[in-house]
PDB file of C-alpha atoms in Angstrom:
ATOM      1  CA  MET Q   1      33.062 361.131 136.778  1.00  0.00           C
ATOM      2  CA  VAL Q   2      30.491 361.929 138.632  1.00  0.00           C
ATOM      3  CA  GLU Q   3      27.762 359.942 139.476  1.00  0.00           C
ATOM      4  CA  SER Q   4      24.170 360.530 138.738  1.00  0.00           C
ATOM      5  CA  GLY Q   5      21.636 360.785 141.817  1.00  0.00           C
ATOM      6  CA  GLY Q   6      22.741 364.337 143.274  1.00  0.00           C
ATOM      7  CA  THR Q   7      23.879 364.288 146.751  1.00  0.00           C
ATOM      8  CA  LEU Q   8      24.651 360.271 148.358  1.00  0.00           C
ATOM      9  CA  GLY Q   9      23.556 360.386 151.587  1.00  0.00           C
ATOM     10  CA  ILE Q  10      25.459 357.939 153.568  1.00  0.00           C
ATOM     11  CA  ILE Q  11      24.470 356.023 156.599  1.00  0.00           C
ATOM     12  CA  ALA Q  12      27.045 355.423 158.983  1.00  0.00           C
ATOM     13  CA  GLY Q  13      28.071 352.785 161.572  1.00  0.00           C
ATOM     14  CA  GLY Q  14      30.946 352.056 162.551  1.00  0.00           C
ATOM     15  CA  GLY Q  15      34.520 351.284 161.284  1.00  0.00           C
ATOM     16  CA  GLU Q  16      36.783 352.511 158.425  1.00  0.00           C
ATOM     17  CA  LEU Q  17      33.784 351.527 155.312  1.00  0.00           C
ATOM     18  CA  PRO Q  18      31.008 354.424 155.691  1.00  0.00           C
ATOM     19  CA  ILE Q  19      34.576 356.984 155.903  1.00  0.00           C
ATOM     20  CA  ALA Q  20      35.963 355.266 152.247  1.00  0.00           C
ATOM     21  CA  ILE Q  21      33.103 354.820 150.028  1.00  0.00           C
ATOM     22  CA  ALA Q  22      32.348 358.748 151.664  1.00  0.00           C
ATOM     23  CA  GLN Q  23      35.810 359.753 150.269  1.00  0.00           C
ATOM     24  CA  ALA Q  24      35.692 357.755 147.239  1.00  0.00           C
ATOM     25  CA  ALA Q  25      32.400 359.406 146.365  1.00  0.00           C
ATOM     26  CA  GLN Q  26      33.867 362.539 146.996  1.00  0.00           C
ATOM     27  CA  ASP Q  27      37.024 362.678 144.931  1.00  0.00           C
ATOM     28  CA  GLY Q  28      34.034 361.042 141.483  1.00  0.00           C
ATOM     29  CA  GLY Q  29      33.205 364.305 141.926  1.00  0.00           C
ATOM     30  CA  ARG Q  30      29.857 363.909 143.943  1.00  0.00           C
ATOM     31  CA  ALA Q  31      28.635 365.524 146.687  1.00  0.00           C
ATOM     32  CA  ILE Q  32      27.983 363.589 149.694  1.00  0.00           C
ATOM     33  CA  PHE Q  33      26.263 363.602 153.545  1.00  0.00           C
ATOM     34  CA  VAL Q  34      26.741 361.724 156.103  1.00  0.00           C
ATOM     35  CA  VAL Q  35      23.653 360.651 158.689  1.00  0.00           C
ATOM     36  CA  ALA Q  36      26.267 359.494 161.566  1.00  0.00           C
ATOM     37  CA  LEU Q  37      25.046 356.863 164.193  1.00  0.00           C
ATOM     38  CA  ASP Q  38      25.741 357.757 167.704  1.00  0.00           C
ATOM     39  CA  GLY Q  39      27.937 355.477 169.687  1.00  0.00           C
ATOM     40  CA  MET Q  40      28.659 353.762 166.117  1.00  0.00           C
ATOM     41  CA  ALA Q  41      30.465 356.398 163.348  1.00  0.00           C
ATOM     42  CA  ARG Q  42      33.153 358.760 165.528  1.00  0.00           C
ATOM     43  CA  PRO Q  43      32.929 361.920 165.565  1.00  0.00           C
ATOM     44  CA  SER Q  44      36.402 362.136 164.365  1.00  0.00           C
ATOM     45  CA  ASP Q  45      35.634 360.064 161.381  1.00  0.00           C
ATOM     46  CA  VAL Q  46      32.678 361.726 159.778  1.00  0.00           C
ATOM     47  CA  GLY Q  47      33.952 365.131 160.814  1.00  0.00           C
ATOM     48  CA  GLN Q  48      35.662 366.395 157.434  1.00  0.00           C
ATOM     49  CA  PHE Q  49      32.127 365.840 155.663  1.00  0.00           C
ATOM     50  CA  PRO Q  50      29.029 367.457 156.072  1.00  0.00           C
ATOM     51  CA  HIS Q  51      27.326 365.394 158.109  1.00  0.00           C
ATOM     52  CA  GLY Q  52      24.446 364.478 161.659  1.00  0.00           C
ATOM     53  CA  PHE Q  53      24.753 362.240 163.795  1.00  0.00           C
ATOM     54  CA  VAL Q  54      21.710 360.338 165.313  1.00  0.00           C
ATOM     55  CA  SER Q  55      19.900 357.570 167.340  1.00  0.00           C
ATOM     56  CA  LEU Q  56      19.354 354.078 164.971  1.00  0.00           C
ATOM     57  CA  GLY Q  57      15.965 355.196 167.295  1.00  0.00           C
ATOM     58  CA  GLU Q  58      15.813 358.798 165.033  1.00  0.00           C
ATOM     59  CA  LEU Q  59      14.466 357.368 161.732  1.00  0.00           C
ATOM     60  CA  GLY Q  60      12.183 360.727 161.763  1.00  0.00           C
ATOM     61  CA  LYS Q  61      15.187 362.857 162.442  1.00  0.00           C
ATOM     62  CA  ALA Q  62      18.043 360.893 159.090  1.00  0.00           C
ATOM     63  CA  ILE Q  63      15.266 361.130 157.053  1.00  0.00           C
ATOM     64  CA  LYS Q  64      14.532 364.950 158.211  1.00  0.00           C
ATOM     65  CA  LEU Q  65      18.937 365.652 157.218  1.00  0.00           C
ATOM     66  CA  LEU Q  66      18.932 363.589 154.652  1.00  0.00           C
ATOM     67  CA  ARG Q  67      16.460 365.470 152.441  1.00  0.00           C
ATOM     68  CA  GLN Q  68      18.227 368.799 153.771  1.00  0.00           C
ATOM     69  CA  ALA Q  69      21.071 367.702 151.956  1.00  0.00           C
ATOM     70  CA  GLY Q  70      18.646 366.900 148.701  1.00  0.00           C
ATOM     71  CA  CYS Q  71      20.109 363.094 148.867  1.00  0.00           C
ATOM     72  CA  GLU Q  72      17.900 360.590 146.446  1.00  0.00           C
ATOM     73  CA  GLU Q  73      20.110 358.456 146.497  1.00  0.00           C
ATOM     74  CA  VAL Q  74      21.687 356.801 149.969  1.00  0.00           C
ATOM     75  CA  THR Q  75      23.748 353.559 150.789  1.00  0.00           C
ATOM     76  CA  LEU Q  76      24.332 352.286 154.574  1.00  0.00           C
ATOM     77  CA  ALA Q  77      27.628 351.160 155.266  1.00  0.00           C
ATOM     78  CA  GLY Q  78      29.862 350.431 158.399  1.00  0.00           C
ATOM     79  CA  LYS Q  79      29.238 348.039 161.502  1.00  0.00           C
ATOM     80  CA  VAL Q  80      25.269 348.035 162.726  1.00  0.00           C
ATOM     81  CA  ALA Q  81      25.248 346.984 166.309  1.00  0.00           C
ATOM     82  CA  ARG Q  82      21.788 345.742 167.157  1.00  0.00           C
ATOM     83  CA  PRO Q  83      21.286 348.477 169.706  1.00  0.00           C
ATOM     84  CA  GLU Q  84      19.981 347.341 173.564  1.00  0.00           C
ATOM     85  CA  PHE Q  85      15.288 348.775 172.506  1.00  0.00           C
ATOM     86  CA  THR Q  86      14.365 349.500 175.640  1.00  0.00           C
ATOM     87  CA  LYS Q  87      17.714 352.182 175.926  1.00  0.00           C
ATOM     88  CA  LEU Q  88      17.260 353.202 172.041  1.00  0.00           C
ATOM     89  CA  ARG Q  89      16.613 357.122 172.262  1.00  0.00           C
ATOM     90  CA  LEU Q  90      12.692 357.589 169.770  1.00  0.00           C
ATOM     91  CA  ASP Q  91      11.445 360.203 167.980  1.00  0.00           C
ATOM     92  CA  THR Q  92       8.240 359.710 166.190  1.00  0.00           C
ATOM     93  CA  ARG Q  93       8.696 358.084 163.208  1.00  0.00           C
ATOM     94  CA  GLY Q  94      11.258 355.528 164.986  1.00  0.00           C
ATOM     95  CA  ALA Q  95       8.817 354.306 167.940  1.00  0.00           C
ATOM     96  CA  LEU Q  96       6.208 353.910 165.031  1.00  0.00           C
ATOM     97  CA  ALA Q  97       8.682 351.916 163.200  1.00  0.00           C
ATOM     98  CA  LEU Q  98      10.148 349.663 166.005  1.00  0.00           C
ATOM     99  CA  PRO Q  99       7.869 347.098 166.161  1.00  0.00           C
ATOM    100  CA  ARG Q 100       9.042 346.392 162.718  1.00  0.00           C
ATOM    101  CA  ILE Q 101      12.728 346.857 163.563  1.00  0.00           C
ATOM    102  CA  MET Q 102      12.377 345.050 166.875  1.00  0.00           C
ATOM    103  CA  ALA Q 103      11.036 341.745 164.974  1.00  0.00           C
ATOM    104  CA  ALA Q 104      13.515 342.100 162.176  1.00  0.00           C
ATOM    105  CA  ALA Q 105      15.981 341.892 165.093  1.00  0.00           C
ATOM    106  CA  LEU Q 106      14.821 338.417 166.412  1.00  0.00           C
ATOM    107  CA  LYS Q 107      15.568 336.546 162.964  1.00  0.00           C
ATOM    108  CA  GLY Q 108      18.552 337.616 162.756  1.00  0.00           C
ATOM    109  CA  ASP Q 109      21.449 340.846 161.670  1.00  0.00           C
ATOM    110  CA  ASP Q 110      20.302 340.798 157.636  1.00  0.00           C
ATOM    111  CA  ALA Q 111      16.941 341.124 158.345  1.00  0.00           C
ATOM    112  CA  LEU Q 112      17.442 343.487 160.701  1.00  0.00           C
ATOM    113  CA  LEU Q 113      19.253 345.773 157.784  1.00  0.00           C
ATOM    114  CA  ARG Q 114      16.743 345.124 155.559  1.00  0.00           C
ATOM    115  CA  ALA Q 115      13.826 345.985 157.440  1.00  0.00           C
ATOM    116  CA  LEU Q 116      16.295 349.409 158.354  1.00  0.00           C
ATOM    117  CA  LEU Q 117      16.280 349.525 154.140  1.00  0.00           C
ATOM    118  CA  ALA Q 118      12.547 349.183 153.644  1.00  0.00           C
ATOM    119  CA  ILE Q 119      12.030 352.415 155.824  1.00  0.00           C
ATOM    120  CA  PHE Q 120      14.054 354.777 153.580  1.00  0.00           C
ATOM    121  CA  GLU Q 121      13.061 353.094 150.480  1.00  0.00           C
ATOM    122  CA  LYS Q 122       8.752 354.121 151.471  1.00  0.00           C
ATOM    123  CA  GLU Q 123      10.175 357.770 151.963  1.00  0.00           C
ATOM    124  CA  GLY Q 124      10.645 357.845 148.066  1.00  0.00           C
ATOM    125  CA  MET Q 125      14.913 356.796 148.895  1.00  0.00           C
ATOM    126  CA  ARG Q 126      16.753 355.239 146.209  1.00  0.00           C
ATOM    127  CA  VAL Q 127      19.077 352.916 148.489  1.00  0.00           C
ATOM    128  CA  ILE Q 128      21.529 351.985 146.840  1.00  0.00           C
ATOM    129  CA  GLY Q 129      24.715 349.539 148.091  1.00  0.00           C
ATOM    130  CA  SER Q 130      28.350 350.482 148.738  1.00  0.00           C
ATOM    131  CA  ALA Q 131      30.320 348.438 145.834  1.00  0.00           C
ATOM    132  CA  GLN Q 132      27.895 351.023 143.921  1.00  0.00           C
ATOM    133  CA  ALA Q 133      28.358 354.361 145.802  1.00  0.00           C
ATOM    134  CA  ALA Q 134      32.421 353.633 145.149  1.00  0.00           C
ATOM    135  CA  ARG Q 135      33.112 350.627 142.605  1.00  0.00           C
ATOM    136  CA  ASP Q 136      36.606 351.390 143.521  1.00  0.00           C
ATOM    137  CA  LEU Q 137      36.611 349.679 146.427  1.00  0.00           C
ATOM    138  CA  LEU Q 138      34.870 346.714 145.315  1.00  0.00           C
ATOM    139  CA  ALA Q 139      38.057 343.639 145.141  1.00  0.00           C
ATOM    140  CA  PRO Q 140      39.194 342.172 142.070  1.00  0.00           C
ATOM    141  CA  LEU Q 141      39.566 338.394 140.470  1.00  0.00           C
ATOM    142  CA  GLY Q 142      43.155 337.444 140.848  1.00  0.00           C
ATOM    143  CA  PRO Q 143      45.699 337.522 143.191  1.00  0.00           C
ATOM    144  CA  LEU Q 144      46.109 341.554 143.932  1.00  0.00           C
ATOM    145  CA  GLY Q 145      49.216 341.086 145.235  1.00  0.00           C
ATOM    146  CA  ARG Q 146      52.902 339.255 144.152  1.00  0.00           C
ATOM    147  CA  LEU Q 147      51.624 336.151 145.559  1.00  0.00           C
ATOM    148  CA  GLN Q 148      48.448 333.354 145.140  1.00  0.00           C
ATOM    149  CA  PRO Q 149      47.629 330.456 146.462  1.00  0.00           C
ATOM    150  CA  SER Q 150      49.213 327.559 145.792  1.00  0.00           C
ATOM    151  CA  PRO Q 151      47.245 324.406 144.733  1.00  0.00           C
ATOM    152  CA  GLU Q 152      47.113 323.072 148.585  1.00  0.00           C
ATOM    153  CA  GLN Q 153      45.875 326.586 149.692  1.00  0.00           C
ATOM    154  CA  ASP Q 154      43.042 326.391 146.912  1.00  0.00           C
ATOM    155  CA  GLY Q 155      41.692 323.696 148.276  1.00  0.00           C
ATOM    156  CA  ASP Q 156      41.391 325.227 151.435  1.00  0.00           C
ATOM    157  CA  ILE Q 157      39.907 327.911 150.073  1.00  0.00           C
ATOM    158  CA  ARG Q 158      37.588 326.043 148.239  1.00  0.00           C
ATOM    159  CA  HIS Q 159      36.575 324.283 151.966  1.00  0.00           C
ATOM    160  CA  ALA Q 160      36.603 327.450 153.526  1.00  0.00           C
ATOM    161  CA  ILE Q 161      34.002 328.694 151.179  1.00  0.00           C
ATOM    162  CA  ARG Q 162      31.760 325.440 151.867  1.00  0.00           C
ATOM    163  CA  VAL Q 163      32.090 326.299 155.548  1.00  0.00           C
ATOM    164  CA  VAL Q 164      30.823 330.063 155.078  1.00  0.00           C
ATOM    165  CA  ALA Q 165      28.272 329.220 152.686  1.00  0.00           C
ATOM    166  CA  ALA Q 166      27.053 326.930 155.354  1.00  0.00           C
ATOM    167  CA  LEU Q 167      27.415 329.629 157.770  1.00  0.00           C
ATOM    168  CA  GLY Q 168      25.402 331.958 155.521  1.00  0.00           C
ATOM    169  CA  VAL Q 169      22.448 330.123 155.228  1.00  0.00           C
ATOM    170  CA  LEU Q 170      21.573 330.245 159.313  1.00  0.00           C
ATOM    171  CA  ASP Q 171      22.587 334.075 159.262  1.00  0.00           C
ATOM    172  CA  ILE Q 172      25.788 333.077 161.524  1.00  0.00           C
ATOM    173  CA  GLY Q 173      29.139 335.007 159.636  1.00  0.00           C
ATOM    174  CA  GLN Q 174      30.671 335.455 156.856  1.00  0.00           C
ATOM    175  CA  ALA Q 175      34.334 335.007 157.247  1.00  0.00           C
ATOM    176  CA  ALA Q 176      36.099 331.121 158.365  1.00  0.00           C
ATOM    177  CA  VAL Q 177      40.067 329.683 158.792  1.00  0.00           C
ATOM    178  CA  VAL Q 178      40.139 326.609 157.579  1.00  0.00           C
ATOM    179  CA  CYS Q 179      44.351 325.118 157.345  1.00  0.00           C
ATOM    180  CA  GLU Q 180      45.310 321.670 155.545  1.00  0.00           C
ATOM    181  CA  GLY Q 181      41.061 320.854 155.534  1.00  0.00           C
ATOM    182  CA  LEU Q 182      40.877 321.618 158.843  1.00  0.00           C
ATOM    183  CA  VAL Q 183      38.634 324.347 160.142  1.00  0.00           C
ATOM    184  CA  LEU Q 184      40.446 326.341 162.536  1.00  0.00           C
ATOM    185  CA  ALA Q 185      37.428 328.960 163.091  1.00  0.00           C
ATOM    186  CA  VAL Q 186      34.384 330.427 162.222  1.00  0.00           C
ATOM    187  CA  GLU Q 187      33.270 334.239 162.636  1.00  0.00           C
ATOM    188  CA  ALA Q 188      30.117 334.287 164.880  1.00  0.00           C
ATOM    189  CA  ALA Q 189      29.110 337.776 166.919  1.00  0.00           C
ATOM    190  CA  GLU Q 190      32.091 338.450 167.408  1.00  0.00           C
ATOM    191  CA  GLY Q 191      33.586 339.465 164.656  1.00  0.00           C
ATOM    192  CA  THR Q 192      36.713 338.241 161.888  1.00  0.00           C
ATOM    193  CA  ASP Q 193      39.828 340.634 163.619  1.00  0.00           C
ATOM    194  CA  ALA Q 194      38.677 338.632 166.904  1.00  0.00           C
ATOM    195  CA  MET Q 195      38.474 335.870 165.210  1.00  0.00           C
ATOM    196  CA  LEU Q 196      41.606 336.236 163.531  1.00  0.00           C
ATOM    197  CA  ALA Q 197      42.598 336.697 167.220  1.00  0.00           C
ATOM    198  CA  ARG Q 198      41.312 333.449 168.573  1.00  0.00           C
ATOM    199  CA  VAL Q 199      43.117 332.440 165.687  1.00  0.00           C
ATOM    200  CA  ALA Q 200      46.631 333.519 166.608  1.00  0.00           C
ATOM    201  CA  THR Q 201      45.853 332.131 170.368  1.00  0.00           C
ATOM    202  CA  LEU Q 202      45.762 328.238 168.461  1.00  0.00           C
ATOM    203  CA  PRO Q 203      49.185 325.931 168.219  1.00  0.00           C
ATOM    204  CA  ALA Q 204      51.572 326.853 165.946  1.00  0.00           C
ATOM    205  CA  ALA Q 205      51.248 323.308 164.621  1.00  0.00           C
ATOM    206  CA  LEU Q 206      48.063 324.028 163.103  1.00  0.00           C
ATOM    207  CA  ARG Q 207      48.132 327.384 161.472  1.00  0.00           C
ATOM    208  CA  GLY Q 208      51.748 327.699 160.242  1.00  0.00           C
ATOM    209  CA  THR Q 209      54.122 330.292 161.346  1.00  0.00           C
ATOM    210  CA  PRO Q 210      55.519 333.473 159.763  1.00  0.00           C
ATOM    211  CA  ALA Q 211      58.065 331.611 158.940  1.00  0.00           C
ATOM    212  CA  LYS Q 212      56.134 328.293 157.724  1.00  0.00           C
ATOM    213  CA  ARG Q 213      52.793 329.727 156.633  1.00  0.00           C
ATOM    214  CA  LYS Q 214      49.837 328.172 155.802  1.00  0.00           C
ATOM    215  CA  GLY Q 215      46.076 327.785 156.310  1.00  0.00           C
ATOM    216  CA  VAL Q 216      43.764 330.301 155.171  1.00  0.00           C
ATOM    217  CA  LEU Q 217      40.823 333.314 155.200  1.00  0.00           C
ATOM    218  CA  VAL Q 218      38.364 333.245 153.457  1.00  0.00           C
ATOM    219  CA  LYS Q 219      35.099 335.452 153.171  1.00  0.00           C
ATOM    220  CA  ALA Q 220      31.681 335.743 151.423  1.00  0.00           C
ATOM    221  CA  ALA Q 221      28.119 336.867 151.138  1.00  0.00           C
ATOM    222  CA  LYS Q 222      25.493 335.204 152.796  1.00  0.00           C
ATOM    223  CA  PRO Q 223      23.058 333.290 150.132  1.00  0.00           C
ATOM    224  CA  HIS Q 224      20.165 335.214 149.530  1.00  0.00           C
ATOM    225  CA  GLN Q 225      21.880 338.096 150.988  1.00  0.00           C
ATOM    226  CA  GLU Q 226      20.776 341.470 151.159  1.00  0.00           C
ATOM    227  CA  ARG Q 227      24.308 342.953 148.648  1.00  0.00           C
ATOM    228  CA  ARG Q 228      23.042 346.071 148.790  1.00  0.00           C
ATOM    229  CA  VAL Q 229      24.562 346.373 153.047  1.00  0.00           C
ATOM    230  CA  ASP Q 230      26.652 344.123 154.687  1.00  0.00           C
ATOM    231  CA  LEU Q 231      29.639 342.884 152.028  1.00  0.00           C
ATOM    232  CA  PRO Q 232      32.539 341.043 153.112  1.00  0.00           C
ATOM    233  CA  VAL Q 233      35.594 344.035 154.494  1.00  0.00           C
ATOM    234  CA  ILE Q 234      39.177 343.378 154.221  1.00  0.00           C
ATOM    235  CA  GLY Q 235      41.493 346.278 155.073  1.00  0.00           C
ATOM    236  CA  VAL Q 236      44.601 346.603 155.998  1.00  0.00           C
ATOM    237  CA  ARG Q 237      44.213 345.492 159.795  1.00  0.00           C
ATOM    238  CA  THR Q 238      42.704 342.262 158.085  1.00  0.00           C
ATOM    239  CA  VAL Q 239      46.098 341.584 156.616  1.00  0.00           C
ATOM    240  CA  GLU Q 240      48.143 341.968 159.621  1.00  0.00           C
ATOM    241  CA  LEU Q 241      45.830 339.571 161.853  1.00  0.00           C
ATOM    242  CA  VAL Q 242      46.104 337.282 158.984  1.00  0.00           C
ATOM    243  CA  ALA Q 243      49.462 337.719 158.894  1.00  0.00           C
ATOM    244  CA  GLU Q 244      50.092 337.424 162.847  1.00  0.00           C
ATOM    245  CA  ALA Q 245      48.175 334.056 163.150  1.00  0.00           C
ATOM    246  CA  GLY Q 246      50.963 333.064 160.753  1.00  0.00           C
ATOM    247  CA  LEU Q 247      48.308 332.153 157.965  1.00  0.00           C
ATOM    248  CA  SER Q 248      48.968 332.380 153.877  1.00  0.00           C
ATOM    249  CA  GLY Q 249      46.459 334.474 152.664  1.00  0.00           C
ATOM    250  CA  ILE Q 250      43.157 335.912 152.583  1.00  0.00           C
ATOM    251  CA  ALA Q 251      40.418 335.171 150.128  1.00  0.00           C
ATOM    252  CA  VAL Q 252      37.412 336.887 149.306  1.00  0.00           C
ATOM    253  CA  GLU Q 253      34.886 336.950 146.315  1.00  0.00           C
ATOM    254  CA  GLY Q 254      35.686 338.633 143.451  1.00  0.00           C
ATOM    255  CA  GLY Q 255      33.123 341.834 142.610  1.00  0.00           C
ATOM    256  CA  ALA Q 256      31.453 340.944 145.742  1.00  0.00           C
ATOM    257  CA  ALA Q 257      33.777 341.813 148.820  1.00  0.00           C
ATOM    258  CA  LEU Q 258      35.313 345.627 149.599  1.00  0.00           C
ATOM    259  CA  ILE Q 259      38.370 346.518 150.057  1.00  0.00           C
ATOM    260  CA  VAL Q 260      39.359 349.158 152.339  1.00  0.00           C
ATOM    261  CA  GLY Q 261      42.764 350.869 151.573  1.00  0.00           C
ATOM    262  CA  ARG Q 262      43.247 348.617 148.848  1.00  0.00           C
ATOM    263  CA  ALA Q 263      47.112 350.318 147.955  1.00  0.00           C
ATOM    264  CA  ARG Q 264      47.915 349.927 152.054  1.00  0.00           C
ATOM    265  CA  VAL Q 265      46.354 346.250 151.837  1.00  0.00           C
ATOM    266  CA  VAL Q 266      48.486 345.388 149.040  1.00  0.00           C
ATOM    267  CA  GLU Q 267      51.274 347.411 150.609  1.00  0.00           C
ATOM    268  CA  PHE Q 268      51.006 345.267 153.828  1.00  0.00           C
ATOM    269  CA  ALA Q 269      50.170 342.111 152.182  1.00  0.00           C
ATOM    270  CA  ASN Q 270      53.986 341.707 150.155  1.00  0.00           C
ATOM    271  CA  HIS Q 271      55.441 343.053 152.428  1.00  0.00           C
ATOM    272  CA  HIS Q 272      54.220 340.205 155.320  1.00  0.00           C
ATOM    273  CA  GLY Q 273      54.358 337.357 152.681  1.00  0.00           C
ATOM    274  CA  VAL Q 274      50.985 336.746 152.214  1.00  0.00           C
ATOM    275  CA  PHE Q 275      48.817 336.637 149.549  1.00  0.00           C
ATOM    276  CA  VAL Q 276      45.020 338.523 148.295  1.00  0.00           C
ATOM    277  CA  TYR Q 277      42.666 336.881 146.621  1.00  0.00           C
ATOM    278  CA  GLY Q 278      39.822 337.636 144.360  1.00  0.00           C
ATOM    279  CA  PHE Q 279      38.327 334.079 143.597  1.00  0.00           C
ATOM    280  CA  ALA Q 280      35.473 333.815 140.547  1.00  0.00           C
ATOM    281  CA  PRO Q 281      31.943 333.444 141.532  1.00  0.00           C
ATOM    282  CA  GLU Q 282      31.323 329.977 140.557  1.00  0.00           C
ATOM    283  CA  ASP Q 283      33.676 328.700 142.885  1.00  0.00           C
ATOM    284  CA  CYS Q 284      31.038 329.580 145.582  1.00  0.00           C
ATOM    285  CA  LYS Q 285      28.664 326.891 143.697  1.00  0.00           C
ATOM    286  CA  ARG Q 286      30.918 324.005 143.502  1.00  0.00           C
ATOM    287  CA  GLU Q 287      30.519 320.610 145.661  1.00  0.00           C
TER     288      GLU Q 287
END
């Protein structure tokens, strides 16, 4: 079924998510155009789609490319690193917006993304979320593979949800690892992969082993987060790192997280003996 809104513009940062959205939208019969951010999106990834490259400071060029492609709807996806503003390549529109963007960046990543979205909305474009652009990527409720959390693991999930909610209030991160009630790690600027790699260096007695798994990774959106951008994302690499760290599984909020490469995620989870589980939104509100 072809989505409404004409050509979908995808402002692509780093990682697999923008490519997964582009592929899903294209597979659904929708025309797309990718505005790839220099130094973030990889040319080898976006080359298969209609695209153009811009600096994060070339807002005028980005808007021109989107309009030329006939984009009435845009989505922002992927990792957008906070730039070195003194080295940023700017066009006229980018220079005019720079003070507002710099002020937003000082307030945190979510404020920075909100400021970028506001610029495109002011140009008359409809900004939609990754979930709306590619609904097939949304995490469902319940288990994805053959395994699901035990009652003990469910307790760790609920505690990790509380931890992630506390992190989110301060705009720190979206993920935490909890094992038998003990918080082993929280995500900050390093990202989920680096956090999991750090967990793998902890004593096996704390985190379990591939032979005797324990502990969970939970990823959830920050409270009051702009959900059109920066929803939690997991993929095959997440499963691999969870397995290497001896953890028992991954839990994300059903309907509010994205899974890149779902079939392979399920395959890898089953192979490594870890669960992937979508918890209900009301679990986020439990004390």
